[in-house]
Short mmCIF file of C-alpha atoms in Angstrom, two decimals:
data_model
loop_
_atom_site.label_atom_id
_atom_site.label_comp_id
_atom_site.label_asym_id
_atom_site.label_seq_id
_atom_site.Cartn_x
_atom_site.Cartn_y
_atom_site.Cartn_z
CA MET A 1 -0.22 0.12 -0.13
CA LEU A 2 1.05 3.49 -1.12
CA PRO A 3 2.67 5.77 2.93
CA CYS A 4 0.47 8.58 3.62
CA THR A 5 2.96 11.61 3.10
CA THR A 6 1.45 13.86 5.46
CA LYS A 7 2.28 10.36 8.56
CA LYS A 8 4.95 9.57 7.31
CA LEU A 9 6.56 13.45 7.93
CA PHE A 10 5.20 15.26 10.36
CA GLY A 11 3.26 12.51 12.44
CA VAL A 12 -0.39 13.46 11.82
CA GLU A 13 -2.81 11.41 10.06
CA CYS A 14 -4.33 13.49 7.10
CA PHE A 15 -8.29 13.53 6.09
CA GLY A 16 -7.67 10.27 3.44
CA CYS A 17 -5.67 8.18 6.38
CA GLY A 18 -7.84 4.79 6.10
CA THR A 19 -8.45 4.66 2.51
CA GLN A 20 -6.64 2.54 1.18
CA ARG A 21 -7.72 -0.05 4.28
CA ALA A 22 -10.47 0.81 4.42
CA ALA A 23 -11.06 -0.07 0.46
CA TYR A 24 -8.95 -3.03 1.70
CA MET A 25 -11.78 -4.11 4.04
CA VAL A 26 -14.77 -3.93 1.56
CA ALA A 27 -13.23 -5.73 -0.84
CA GLN A 28 -13.02 -8.53 1.70
CA GLY A 29 -16.25 -7.75 3.61
CA ASN A 30 -15.53 -6.37 6.19
CA PHE A 31 -18.04 -3.68 5.85
CA VAL A 32 -18.10 -2.44 9.70
CA ASP A 33 -15.31 -2.62 9.99
CA ALA A 34 -14.51 -0.43 6.56
CA PHE A 35 -16.76 2.42 8.48
CA LYS A 36 -14.96 2.51 11.42
CA MET A 37 -11.71 2.72 10.23
CA PHE A 38 -13.14 5.47 7.27
CA PRO A 39 -16.27 6.89 7.47
CA ALA A 40 -16.75 7.87 4.27
CA ILE A 41 -15.39 5.09 2.34
CA TYR A 42 -18.38 4.18 0.92
CA THR A 43 -19.22 8.31 -0.27
CA THR A 44 -15.96 8.19 -2.16
CA ILE A 45 -16.57 4.70 -3.62
CA LEU A 46 -20.47 6.31 -5.17
CA LEU A 47 -18.66 8.92 -6.14
CA CYS A 48 -16.11 6.79 -8.04
CA LEU A 49 -17.90 5.03 -9.55
CA PHE A 50 -20.51 7.46 -10.66
CA LEU A 51 -17.47 9.78 -12.48
CA PHE A 52 -16.67 6.79 -14.15
CA LEU A 53 -19.80 6.49 -15.21
CA HIS A 54 -19.73 9.95 -16.03
CA PHE A 55 -17.05 9.22 -18.32
CA VAL A 56 -18.29 6.42 -19.44
CA ASP A 57 -22.24 7.15 -20.56
CA LYS A 58 -22.51 10.63 -22.19
CA LYS A 59 -26.93 9.79 -22.19
CA ARG A 60 -27.36 10.50 -19.40
CA ASN A 61 -27.29 13.66 -16.45
CA TYR A 62 -24.89 13.15 -13.67
CA HIS A 63 -23.78 16.58 -12.60
CA LYS A 64 -25.59 16.51 -10.36
CA ILE A 65 -25.23 12.89 -8.55
CA ILE A 66 -21.82 13.89 -8.26
CA ILE A 67 -21.92 17.93 -7.21
CA SER A 68 -23.69 16.51 -3.68
CA LEU A 69 -22.17 13.76 -3.59
CA ALA A 70 -19.02 15.08 -3.14
CA ILE A 71 -19.63 18.07 -1.27
CA LEU A 72 -20.93 14.83 1.10
CA ASN A 73 -17.68 13.51 1.00
CA ALA A 74 -15.87 16.59 2.04
CA ILE A 75 -17.91 16.80 5.37
CA ILE A 76 -17.83 13.47 6.39
CA MET A 77 -14.17 13.43 6.01
CA VAL A 78 -13.62 16.53 8.04
CA ILE A 79 -16.64 15.42 10.29
CA ALA A 80 -14.95 11.89 11.02
CA TYR A 81 -11.29 13.63 11.32
CA ILE A 82 -12.32 15.74 14.30
CA TYR A 83 -13.72 12.77 15.66
CA LYS A 84 -11.44 10.61 15.54
CA HIS A 85 -9.06 13.23 16.90
CA PHE A 86 -10.37 15.26 19.81
CA PHE A 87 -13.00 12.52 21.00
CA ASN A 88 -12.08 9.94 20.98
CA PHE A 89 -9.19 9.27 22.69
CA LYS A 90 -10.73 11.30 25.75
CA MET B 1 -14.11 25.52 -36.93
CA GLU B 2 -12.03 26.04 -40.25
CA ASN B 3 -14.64 26.60 -42.34
CA TYR B 4 -15.68 30.23 -40.00
CA GLN B 5 -12.66 31.61 -39.26
CA ASN B 6 -13.34 34.12 -41.78
CA GLN B 7 -15.08 36.95 -39.48
CA ASN B 8 -14.24 40.36 -39.92
CA ASP B 9 -13.83 40.62 -35.39
CA PRO B 10 -10.98 38.78 -34.45
CA GLN B 11 -12.14 39.51 -30.58
CA ASN B 12 -15.61 37.84 -31.34
CA TYR B 13 -13.71 33.90 -32.24
CA GLN B 14 -16.19 32.60 -30.17
CA ASN B 15 -18.99 33.67 -32.11
CA SER B 16 -17.24 31.84 -35.49
CA ASN B 17 -19.77 29.52 -34.31
CA PHE B 18 -22.72 30.55 -35.93
CA ASN B 19 -23.53 30.97 -39.15
CA ASN B 20 -23.14 34.90 -40.02
CA GLY B 21 -26.30 36.36 -39.43
CA ASN B 22 -28.02 33.11 -39.93
CA GLU B 23 -29.91 32.03 -36.13
CA ASN B 24 -28.96 28.45 -36.82
CA PHE B 25 -25.35 27.94 -35.41
CA ILE B 26 -23.64 24.58 -34.55
CA PRO B 27 -23.41 23.73 -30.89
CA SER B 28 -19.87 23.19 -30.53
CA GLN B 29 -17.63 21.85 -26.94
CA LEU B 30 -15.28 24.23 -24.36
CA PRO B 31 -12.76 24.11 -24.30
CA ASN B 32 -10.30 22.74 -21.79
CA ALA B 33 -13.55 20.94 -20.51
CA THR B 34 -12.77 17.20 -19.99
CA ALA B 35 -9.62 19.13 -18.35
CA ILE B 36 -11.39 20.94 -15.62
CA LEU B 37 -13.38 17.94 -14.15
CA VAL B 38 -10.23 15.43 -15.11
CA LEU B 39 -7.71 18.29 -12.39
CA GLY B 40 -11.39 18.75 -10.46
CA ILE B 41 -11.38 15.24 -10.09
CA ILE B 42 -7.40 15.02 -8.67
CA SER B 43 -7.78 17.92 -6.38
CA ILE B 44 -10.74 15.92 -4.17
CA LEU B 45 -8.73 12.74 -4.47
CA GLY B 46 -5.30 14.31 -4.32
CA SER B 47 -6.23 16.60 -1.86
CA CYS B 48 -5.21 14.74 1.43
CA CYS B 49 -1.42 13.46 0.01
CA PHE B 50 1.70 14.82 -0.04
CA TYR B 51 0.24 17.92 2.65
CA GLY B 52 -2.04 19.19 0.42
CA ILE B 53 -0.38 20.40 -2.36
CA VAL B 54 -1.11 18.09 -4.96
CA GLY B 55 -5.02 19.36 -4.15
CA LEU B 56 -4.11 23.37 -4.07
CA ILE B 57 -2.54 23.53 -7.33
CA CYS B 58 -5.04 20.98 -9.30
CA GLY B 59 -7.74 22.84 -8.25
CA ILE B 60 -6.29 25.89 -8.12
CA ILE B 61 -5.55 25.61 -11.78
CA ALA B 62 -9.06 23.81 -12.78
CA LEU B 63 -10.47 27.32 -11.54
CA VAL B 64 -8.71 28.86 -13.93
CA LEU B 65 -9.26 28.10 -16.19
CA ALA B 66 -12.46 27.51 -14.96
CA LYS B 67 -12.68 31.47 -14.94
CA LYS B 68 -11.92 31.35 -18.41
CA SER B 69 -14.35 29.36 -20.23
CA THR B 70 -16.81 30.03 -18.59
CA SER B 71 -16.85 34.06 -19.02
CA LEU B 72 -16.64 31.91 -22.40
CA TYR B 73 -19.65 30.40 -22.46
CA LYS B 74 -21.51 32.98 -20.75
CA GLN B 75 -20.39 36.01 -24.02
CA ASN B 76 -22.31 32.78 -26.17
CA PRO B 77 -24.84 30.83 -23.53
CA ASN B 78 -26.13 28.57 -26.94
CA ALA B 79 -23.43 27.73 -29.27
CA TYR B 80 -22.10 25.76 -26.75
CA THR B 81 -23.34 22.10 -25.40
CA ASN B 82 -21.05 20.71 -22.60
CA TYR B 83 -21.25 23.72 -19.94
CA SER B 84 -21.82 20.93 -17.29
CA ASN B 85 -18.30 19.55 -17.64
CA VAL B 86 -16.88 22.43 -16.99
CA ASN B 87 -19.16 23.25 -13.92
CA THR B 88 -19.07 19.99 -12.55
CA GLY B 89 -15.45 20.80 -13.24
CA ARG B 90 -15.11 23.43 -11.07
CA ILE B 91 -16.92 22.59 -7.75
CA LEU B 92 -15.00 20.07 -7.38
CA ALA B 93 -12.12 22.22 -7.27
CA ILE B 94 -13.70 24.45 -5.14
CA ILE B 95 -14.18 21.60 -2.76
CA GLY B 96 -10.31 20.14 -3.07
CA ILE B 97 -8.74 23.53 -2.81
CA VAL B 98 -11.19 23.36 1.00
CA LEU B 99 -10.23 20.22 1.74
CA SER B 100 -6.31 20.66 1.43
CA VAL B 101 -6.67 24.52 3.29
CA LEU B 102 -8.19 22.26 5.98
CA MET B 103 -5.38 19.70 5.76
CA ILE B 104 -2.29 23.02 5.10
CA ILE B 105 -3.94 25.03 8.53
CA PHE B 106 -5.00 21.84 10.62
CA ILE B 107 -0.92 20.82 10.25
CA VAL B 108 0.21 24.33 11.01
CA PHE B 109 -1.78 23.98 13.96
CA MET B 110 -0.69 21.11 15.69
CA ILE B 111 2.77 21.94 14.81
CA SER B 112 2.23 25.58 17.12
CA VAL B 113 -0.20 23.72 19.65
CA VAL B 114 2.64 20.07 19.84
CA GLY B 115 5.63 21.05 19.02
CA MET B 116 8.12 19.18 15.90
CA GLU B 117 9.53 16.91 18.46
CA ALA B 118 6.31 15.37 19.18
CA LEU B 119 4.29 15.05 16.41
CA THR B 120 6.43 11.50 15.76
CA ASP B 121 5.12 10.02 18.66
CA GLN B 122 1.99 9.08 19.13
CA GLN B 123 1.03 9.09 23.02
CA LEU B 124 3.59 12.65 23.84
CA MET B 125 1.25 13.88 21.59
CA GLN B 126 -2.60 13.15 23.07
CA GLU B 127 -0.83 14.10 25.71
CA ARG B 128 0.20 17.48 24.84
CA ILE B 129 -2.98 17.98 23.07
CA GLN B 130 -4.75 17.34 26.05
CA GLU B 131 -3.39 20.24 27.45
CA PHE B 132 -4.01 22.15 24.62
CA PHE B 133 -7.77 21.25 26.24
CA GLN B 134 -7.38 21.37 29.41
CA GLN B 135 -5.85 25.22 28.92
CA TYR B 136 -9.78 26.49 27.56
CA GLN B 137 -11.91 24.02 30.03
#
């Protein structure tokens, strides 16, 4: 797996840390563990799926879905990150 | 496009999509639309890699390109078919820039609170963060 450069240099996890581990868990079928590892994994998978569809399927319009999924993804990432770092170990 | 370059005013070359004077026009593609979309995707997916710098750079490039394309489209909204690509790419780039900036702010915040030497030490870092929060309670 690719190492996180932010974590390597500063020791601080980034917003995307856990994506690869969570994707691996989803591929193995551990859906609950994947959600606990990185809650935004499902919106990320959906976003990638719809982006792929957008490039392949020219007839339909996926713009609203892509934009709303991207905003949702960013919000989930930030909230999960803040939760993981500031409220989890107290 | 080559057939329509006998336009009088070189400034309005995007009007070359119109057959001069006639109402029927040939819908064409905005330049860089796919590039803007791809840059926006890289910016949102790569916003965490390399300390947020990749997302920031790609997002800013996408925004600049999107600004050009949007002004082109606004002058002549009927002539282009793929404006929605530009719009999607622009919004993805904005989200990517926001995430990257948050990432950079967070790194700076952590360095200022925790200190450089405690960053690689997980336990020391947690102690320092708890100290920081207890100051304000």
